[in-house]
XYZ file of C-alpha atoms in Angstrom:
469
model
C 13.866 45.984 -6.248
C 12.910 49.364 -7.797
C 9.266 50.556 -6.950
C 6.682 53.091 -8.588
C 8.826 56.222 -8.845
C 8.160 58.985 -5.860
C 10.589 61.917 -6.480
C 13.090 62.762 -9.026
C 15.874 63.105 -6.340
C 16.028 62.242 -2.679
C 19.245 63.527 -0.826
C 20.854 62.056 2.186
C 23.437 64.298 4.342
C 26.175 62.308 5.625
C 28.565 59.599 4.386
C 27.840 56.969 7.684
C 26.561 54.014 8.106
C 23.095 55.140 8.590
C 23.542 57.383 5.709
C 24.746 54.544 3.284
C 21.350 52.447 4.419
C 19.629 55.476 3.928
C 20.934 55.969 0.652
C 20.369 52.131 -0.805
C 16.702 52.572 0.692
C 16.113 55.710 -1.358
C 17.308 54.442 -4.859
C 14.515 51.928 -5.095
C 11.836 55.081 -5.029
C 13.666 58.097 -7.005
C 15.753 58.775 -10.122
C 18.656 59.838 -8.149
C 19.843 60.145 -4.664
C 23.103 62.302 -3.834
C 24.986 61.571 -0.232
C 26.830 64.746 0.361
C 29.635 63.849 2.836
C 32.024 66.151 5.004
C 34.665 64.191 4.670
C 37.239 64.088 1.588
C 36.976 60.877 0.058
C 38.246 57.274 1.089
C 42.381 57.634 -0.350
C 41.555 53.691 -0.719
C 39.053 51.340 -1.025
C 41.287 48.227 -0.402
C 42.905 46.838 3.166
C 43.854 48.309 5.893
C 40.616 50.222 6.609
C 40.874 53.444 8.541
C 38.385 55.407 9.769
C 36.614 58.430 8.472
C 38.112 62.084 10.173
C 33.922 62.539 11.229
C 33.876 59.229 12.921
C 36.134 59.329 16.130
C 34.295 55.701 17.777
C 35.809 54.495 14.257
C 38.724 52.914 15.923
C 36.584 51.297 18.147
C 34.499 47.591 18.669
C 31.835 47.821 16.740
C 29.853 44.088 15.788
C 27.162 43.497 13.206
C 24.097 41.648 15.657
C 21.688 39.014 13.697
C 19.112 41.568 13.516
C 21.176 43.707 11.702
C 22.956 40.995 8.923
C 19.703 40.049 8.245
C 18.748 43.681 6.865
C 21.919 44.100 5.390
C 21.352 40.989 3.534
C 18.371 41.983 2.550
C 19.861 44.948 0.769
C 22.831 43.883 -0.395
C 22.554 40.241 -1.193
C 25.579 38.367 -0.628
C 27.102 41.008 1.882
C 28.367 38.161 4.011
C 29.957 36.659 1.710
C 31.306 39.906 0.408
C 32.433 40.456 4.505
C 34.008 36.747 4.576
C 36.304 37.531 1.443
C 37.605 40.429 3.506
C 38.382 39.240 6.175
C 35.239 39.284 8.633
C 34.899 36.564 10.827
C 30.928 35.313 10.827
C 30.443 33.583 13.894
C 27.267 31.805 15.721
C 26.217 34.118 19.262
C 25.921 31.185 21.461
C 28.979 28.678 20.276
C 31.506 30.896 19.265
C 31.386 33.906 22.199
C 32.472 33.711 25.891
C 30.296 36.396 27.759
C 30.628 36.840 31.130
C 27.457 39.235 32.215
C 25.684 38.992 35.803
C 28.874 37.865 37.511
C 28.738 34.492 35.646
C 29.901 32.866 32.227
C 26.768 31.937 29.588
C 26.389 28.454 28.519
C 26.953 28.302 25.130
C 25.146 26.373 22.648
C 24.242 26.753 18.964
C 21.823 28.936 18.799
C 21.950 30.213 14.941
C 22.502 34.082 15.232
C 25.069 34.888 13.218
C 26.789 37.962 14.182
C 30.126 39.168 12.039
C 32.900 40.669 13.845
C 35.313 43.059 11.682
C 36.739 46.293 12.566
C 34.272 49.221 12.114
C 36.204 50.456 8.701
C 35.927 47.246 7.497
C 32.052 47.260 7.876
C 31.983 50.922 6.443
C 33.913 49.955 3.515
C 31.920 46.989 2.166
C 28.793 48.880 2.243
C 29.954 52.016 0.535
C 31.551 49.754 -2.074
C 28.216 48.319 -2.529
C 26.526 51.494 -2.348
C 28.909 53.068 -5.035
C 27.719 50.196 -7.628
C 24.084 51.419 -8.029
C 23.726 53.688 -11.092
C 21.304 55.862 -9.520
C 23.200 57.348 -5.847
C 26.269 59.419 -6.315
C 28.284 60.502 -3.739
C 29.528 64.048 -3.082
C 32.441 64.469 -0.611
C 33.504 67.558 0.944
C 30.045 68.901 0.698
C 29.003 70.389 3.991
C 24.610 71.201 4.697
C 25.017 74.302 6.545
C 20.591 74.714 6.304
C 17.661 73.265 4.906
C 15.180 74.833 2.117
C 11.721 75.419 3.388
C 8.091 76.554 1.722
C 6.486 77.318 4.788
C 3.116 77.520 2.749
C 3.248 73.260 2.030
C 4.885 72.490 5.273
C 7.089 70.596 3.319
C 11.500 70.239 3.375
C 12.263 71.073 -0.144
C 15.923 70.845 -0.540
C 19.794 71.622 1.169
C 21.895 74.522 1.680
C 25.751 74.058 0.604
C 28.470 76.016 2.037
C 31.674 76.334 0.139
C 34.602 78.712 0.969
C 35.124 79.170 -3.001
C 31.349 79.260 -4.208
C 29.966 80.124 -1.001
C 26.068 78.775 -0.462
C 24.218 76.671 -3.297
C 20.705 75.342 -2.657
C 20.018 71.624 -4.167
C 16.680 70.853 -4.467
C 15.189 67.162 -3.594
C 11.938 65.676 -3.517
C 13.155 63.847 0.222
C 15.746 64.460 2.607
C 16.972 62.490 5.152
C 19.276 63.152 7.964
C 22.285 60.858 8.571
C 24.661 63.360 10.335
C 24.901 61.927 13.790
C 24.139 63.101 17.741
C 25.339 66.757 15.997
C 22.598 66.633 13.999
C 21.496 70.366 13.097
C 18.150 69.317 12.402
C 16.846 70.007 16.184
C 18.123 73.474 15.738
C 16.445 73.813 12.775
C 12.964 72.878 13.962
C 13.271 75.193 17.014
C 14.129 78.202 14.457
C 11.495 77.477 12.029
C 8.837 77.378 14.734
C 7.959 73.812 15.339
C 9.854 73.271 18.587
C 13.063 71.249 19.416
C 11.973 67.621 19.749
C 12.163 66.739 23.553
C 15.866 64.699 24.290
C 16.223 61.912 27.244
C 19.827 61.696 28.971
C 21.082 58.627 30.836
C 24.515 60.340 32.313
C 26.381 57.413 32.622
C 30.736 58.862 32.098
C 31.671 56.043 30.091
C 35.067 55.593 28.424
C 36.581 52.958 26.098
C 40.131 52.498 24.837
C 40.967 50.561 22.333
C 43.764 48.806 20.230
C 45.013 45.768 17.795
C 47.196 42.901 18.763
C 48.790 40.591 16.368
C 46.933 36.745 16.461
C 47.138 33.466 14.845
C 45.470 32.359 12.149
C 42.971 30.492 15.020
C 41.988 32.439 18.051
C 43.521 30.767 20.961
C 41.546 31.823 23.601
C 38.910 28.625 22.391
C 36.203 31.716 20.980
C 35.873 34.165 18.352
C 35.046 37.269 21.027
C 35.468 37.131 24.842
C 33.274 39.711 26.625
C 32.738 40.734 30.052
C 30.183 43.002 31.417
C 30.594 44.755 34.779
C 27.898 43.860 37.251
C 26.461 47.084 38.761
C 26.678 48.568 41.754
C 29.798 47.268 42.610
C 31.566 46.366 39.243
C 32.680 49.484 36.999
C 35.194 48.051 34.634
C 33.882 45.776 31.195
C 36.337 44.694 28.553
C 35.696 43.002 25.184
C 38.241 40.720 22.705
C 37.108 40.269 19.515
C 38.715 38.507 16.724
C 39.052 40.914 13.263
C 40.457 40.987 9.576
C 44.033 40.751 9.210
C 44.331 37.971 11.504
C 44.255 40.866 14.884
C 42.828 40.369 17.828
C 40.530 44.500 18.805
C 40.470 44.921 22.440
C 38.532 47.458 23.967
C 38.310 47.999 27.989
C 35.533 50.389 29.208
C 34.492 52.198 32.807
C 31.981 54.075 34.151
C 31.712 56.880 36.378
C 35.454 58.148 36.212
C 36.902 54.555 36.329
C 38.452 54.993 32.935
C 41.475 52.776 30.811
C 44.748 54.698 30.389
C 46.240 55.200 27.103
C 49.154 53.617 27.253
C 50.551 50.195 26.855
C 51.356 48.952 30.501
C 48.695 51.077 31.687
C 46.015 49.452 29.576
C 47.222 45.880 30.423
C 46.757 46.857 33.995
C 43.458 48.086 33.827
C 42.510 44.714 32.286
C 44.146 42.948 34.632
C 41.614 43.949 37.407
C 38.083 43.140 34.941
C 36.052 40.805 36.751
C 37.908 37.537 34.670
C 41.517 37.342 33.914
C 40.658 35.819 30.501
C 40.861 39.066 28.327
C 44.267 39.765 30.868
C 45.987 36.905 30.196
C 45.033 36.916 26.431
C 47.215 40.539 25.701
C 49.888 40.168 28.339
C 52.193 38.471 26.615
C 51.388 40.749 23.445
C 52.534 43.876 22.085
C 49.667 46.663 20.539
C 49.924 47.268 16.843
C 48.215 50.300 16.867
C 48.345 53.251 18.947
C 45.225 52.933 22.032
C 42.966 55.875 21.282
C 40.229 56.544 24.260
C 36.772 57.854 23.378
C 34.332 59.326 25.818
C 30.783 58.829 26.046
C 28.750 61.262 28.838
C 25.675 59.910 28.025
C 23.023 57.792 26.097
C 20.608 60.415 24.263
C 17.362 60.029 22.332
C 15.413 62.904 20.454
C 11.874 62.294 20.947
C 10.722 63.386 17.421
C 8.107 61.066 17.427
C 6.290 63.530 20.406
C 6.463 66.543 18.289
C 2.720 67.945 17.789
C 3.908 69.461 14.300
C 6.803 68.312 12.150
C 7.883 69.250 8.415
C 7.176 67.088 5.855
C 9.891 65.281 3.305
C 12.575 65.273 6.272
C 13.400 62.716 8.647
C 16.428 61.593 10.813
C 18.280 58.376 11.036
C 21.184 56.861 13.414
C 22.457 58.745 15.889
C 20.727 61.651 14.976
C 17.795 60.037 16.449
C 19.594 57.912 19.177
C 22.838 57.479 20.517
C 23.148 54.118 22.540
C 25.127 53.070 25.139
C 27.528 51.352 22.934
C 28.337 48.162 25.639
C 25.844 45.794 23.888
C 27.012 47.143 20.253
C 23.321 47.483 18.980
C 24.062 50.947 17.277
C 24.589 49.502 13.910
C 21.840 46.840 14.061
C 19.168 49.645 15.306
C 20.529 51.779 12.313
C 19.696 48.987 9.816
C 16.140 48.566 11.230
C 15.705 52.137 10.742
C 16.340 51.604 7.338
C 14.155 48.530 6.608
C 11.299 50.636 8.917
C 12.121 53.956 5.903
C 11.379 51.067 3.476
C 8.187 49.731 4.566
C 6.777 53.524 4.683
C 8.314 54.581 1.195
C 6.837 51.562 0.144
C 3.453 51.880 1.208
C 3.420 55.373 -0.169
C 4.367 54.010 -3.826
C 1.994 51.119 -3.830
C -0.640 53.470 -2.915
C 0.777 56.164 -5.297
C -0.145 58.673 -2.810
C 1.837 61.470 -1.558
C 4.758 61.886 1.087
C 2.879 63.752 3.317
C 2.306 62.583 7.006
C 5.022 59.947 6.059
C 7.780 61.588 8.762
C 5.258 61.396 11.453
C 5.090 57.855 10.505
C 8.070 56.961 10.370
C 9.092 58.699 13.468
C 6.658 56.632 15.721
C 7.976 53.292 14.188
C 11.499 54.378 14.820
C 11.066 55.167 18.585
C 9.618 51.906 19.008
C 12.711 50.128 17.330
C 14.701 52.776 19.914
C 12.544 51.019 22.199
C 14.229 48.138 22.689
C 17.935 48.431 23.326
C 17.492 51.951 25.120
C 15.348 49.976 28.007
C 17.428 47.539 28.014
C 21.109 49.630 28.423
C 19.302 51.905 30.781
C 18.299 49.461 32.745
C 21.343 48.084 33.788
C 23.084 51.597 33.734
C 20.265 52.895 36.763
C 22.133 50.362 38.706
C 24.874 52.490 39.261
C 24.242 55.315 41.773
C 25.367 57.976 39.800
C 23.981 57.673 36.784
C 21.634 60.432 35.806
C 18.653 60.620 34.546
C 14.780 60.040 34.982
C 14.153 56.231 36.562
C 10.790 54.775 35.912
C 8.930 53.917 39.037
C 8.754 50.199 37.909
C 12.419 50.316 37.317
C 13.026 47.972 40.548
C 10.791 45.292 39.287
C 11.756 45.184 35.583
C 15.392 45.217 36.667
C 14.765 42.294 39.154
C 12.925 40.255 36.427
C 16.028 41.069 33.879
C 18.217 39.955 36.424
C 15.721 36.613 37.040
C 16.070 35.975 33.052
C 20.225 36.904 33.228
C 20.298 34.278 36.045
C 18.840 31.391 34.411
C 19.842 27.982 33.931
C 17.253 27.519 31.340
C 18.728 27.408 27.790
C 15.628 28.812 26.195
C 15.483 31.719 28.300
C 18.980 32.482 27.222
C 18.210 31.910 23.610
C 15.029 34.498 24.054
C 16.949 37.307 25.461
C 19.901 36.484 23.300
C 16.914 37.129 20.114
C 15.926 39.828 21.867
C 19.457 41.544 22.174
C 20.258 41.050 18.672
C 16.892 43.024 18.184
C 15.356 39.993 16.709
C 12.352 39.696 18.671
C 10.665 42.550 21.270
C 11.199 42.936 25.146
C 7.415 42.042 25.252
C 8.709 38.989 24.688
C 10.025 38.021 28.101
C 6.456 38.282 29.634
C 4.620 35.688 27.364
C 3.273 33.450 29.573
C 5.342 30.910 28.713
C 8.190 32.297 29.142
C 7.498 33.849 32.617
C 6.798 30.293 33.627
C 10.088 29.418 32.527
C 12.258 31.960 34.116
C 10.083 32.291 37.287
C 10.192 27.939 37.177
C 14.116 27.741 36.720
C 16.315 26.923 38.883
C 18.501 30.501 39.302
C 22.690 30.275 39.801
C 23.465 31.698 43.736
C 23.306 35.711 42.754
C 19.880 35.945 41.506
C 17.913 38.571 43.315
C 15.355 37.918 45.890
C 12.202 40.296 46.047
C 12.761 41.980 49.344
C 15.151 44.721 48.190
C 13.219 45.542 44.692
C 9.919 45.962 47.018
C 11.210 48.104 49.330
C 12.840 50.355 46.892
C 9.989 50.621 44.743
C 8.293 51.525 47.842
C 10.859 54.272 48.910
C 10.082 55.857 45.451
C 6.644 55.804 45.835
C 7.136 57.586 49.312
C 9.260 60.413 48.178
């Protein structure tokens, strides 16, 4: 839906995900918006999918939650359907998945959250195809931002520094920038040298590292479910695996540890490492098979969010998206969905600011606060089962204790409306705040817990410890 014009060109820098959302977002408010992209172009736009060079988690799991279809949707009508054709596989969160998460399988039940599973190219590819049909956004590849353009007299981001090895540097001027590059962002950097400050950056250490690969499957997944995941159970658990049924008829496993307890690379090496997960499901699923693709690892040190929204001074016409703001744990695969509400949140604000046909000033600071509280929610709730290992690093909360022991009080209930909240509230459908409604307290607090839900004792006496030292 185009809105009362605010710019005659808004540029995005970088090809992603995020930078795609950012992109569509921007063409309903200016006359054109240019994505300049590292990379060289896609060779194809047709199957198989392969990863961009930039994107190195490309060859990894990566699933589109409800919270995030439903933006998409918005955006791109008839995206599912467009996914479907493809190859996608659209499947309902409580019927069609077997996770196994606090050392016990979820009942599952209709619950009507759709989530799509698809390799990450896949995902990439349908958007930028839909992206590349609106007249107004063109995108330049091999274009690399080496600066930004700044009037220090208007506070204000005016534009993009190119860097060619033929023409050298070329400024582009645009009425609004956004920043789509990922946790290598250069716009912290940036800030520092121009005199604002670097924005502040939290760090959960938590050395995890995934490997991944395709198997060949049926035209029906045998295993009786469309994705079969299983989440280690901190302290004493390390190892999580995930099977998840793509495009071209493949099944995409990926096993994951933390703290040095890491999958191999190689074929009877992998299988090995799955073969001591907490189930035997995902085990006995790719024993008899042979990979189809070479098992690439990928390393993750930490979790990592820029706290731009606690700067006292920020430029105007510039703001961040993705993992520029955030990186997540990627366990829970909310990375894509948070990106998409990052989007719709860009929007609202750009939308406000053309219905009130007022200027773009103050709309980063905005923006920023809405975005941390959309970072909000999955960052407590990955962090809060990553402080349960030892040696994870990073600051814990004083409260930690308790909100952990309530999680594990909602993760241990029998009631199927608890599950269904915190299954909305993991797709980033609803807000943690949700969980201590009244009536939902009375229902996880009421319900009668499986035998390894936490007692009290042990959360009091830690919190106490803290308190003491």
């Amino acid at each position: 839906m185009k809105h009362p014009n605010l710019g005659r060109r808004a540029i995005v820098v970088g090809g992603s995900i995020g930078g795609l959302l950012a992109a569509r977002v921007l063409s309903d408010f200016f006359d054109d918006v240019v994505v300049f992209e590292k990379d060289p172009p896609e060779e194809s736009m047709e199957a198989p999918f392969k990863p961009r060079k930039s994107v190195p988690q490309g060859h990894h799991l990566h699933i589109l939650l409800s919270g995030g279809e439903a933006v998409l949707s918005r955006l791109f009508p008839g995206i599912d359907r467009e996914l479907v054709k493809r190859g996608a596989i659209k499947a309902d969160f409580g019927r069609d998945i077997r996770w196994y998460l606090n050392s016990r399988w979820f009942p599952r039940f209709d619950s009507g959250l759709v989530v799509f599973l698809q390799s990450r190219p896949l995902l990439e590819t349908v958007i930028r195809r839909r992206v590349a049909r609106i007249a107004n956004i063109r995108m330049a590849y091999g274009h690399r931002v080496c600066d930004y353009c700044f009037t220090p007299q208007s506070n204000m981001v005016d534009g993009v520094l190119l860097i060619d090895k033929f023409e050298g540097k070329t400024a582009h001027h645009a009425d609004f920038i956004v920043d789509a590059t990922g946790r290598g962002s250069l716009l912290p950097k940036w800030l520092e040298k121009k005199g604002y400050g670097a924005p502040k950056e939290t760090l959960v250490g938590i050395d995890l590292a995934y490997s991944t690969t395709f198997f060949h499957r049926g035209t029906e997944p045998h295993t009786g479910a469309a994705m079969t995941a299983c989440h280690p159970d901190p302290p004493n658990e390390l190892r999580g695996g995930v099977a998840i049924a793509v495009e071209d008829d493949r099944w995409q496993v990926t096993l994951a540890g933390y703290h040095g307890d890491h999958p191999p690379t190689d074929e009877n090496g992998f299988k090995e490492y799955a073969a001591g997960l907490p189930i035997p499901q995902i085990y006995e699923m790719i024993r008899p098979l042979k990979p189809v693709e070479p098992i690439r690892r990928y390393h993750f040190p930490a979790s990592m969010r820029r706290h731009f929204e606690r700067m006292s001074r920020l430029p105007d016409h510039i703001i961040a998206i993705g993992d520029a703001m955030c990186s997540l744990n990627p366990a829970f695969g909310q990375g894509i969905t948070g990106c998409a509400l990052e989007a719709a949140l860009l929007h609202k604000e750009l939308s406000c600011a053309a219905e009130r046909r007022a200027s773009l000033t103050g709309l980063a600071r905005r923006y920023f606060k809405g975005a941390a509280k959309i970072i909000d929610e999955p960052w407590e709730l990955s962090a809060g089962e990553n402080f349960k290992y030892p040696a994870t690093t990073g600051k814990r909360s004083l409260f930690l204790p308790l909100m952990q022991w309530y999680r594990d009080r909602i993760l241990s209930s029998s009631d199927p409306a608890v599950i269904y909240q915190f299954y909305r509230v993991m797709h980033l459908m609803d807000s943690r705040y949700s969980f201590w409604s009244p009536r939902l307290m009375t229902r996880v607090l009421m319900s009668q817990p499986d035998s390894s839900a936490p007692t009290l004792e042990p959360v009091f006496d830690e919190a106490l410890e803290r308190f003491r030292t």
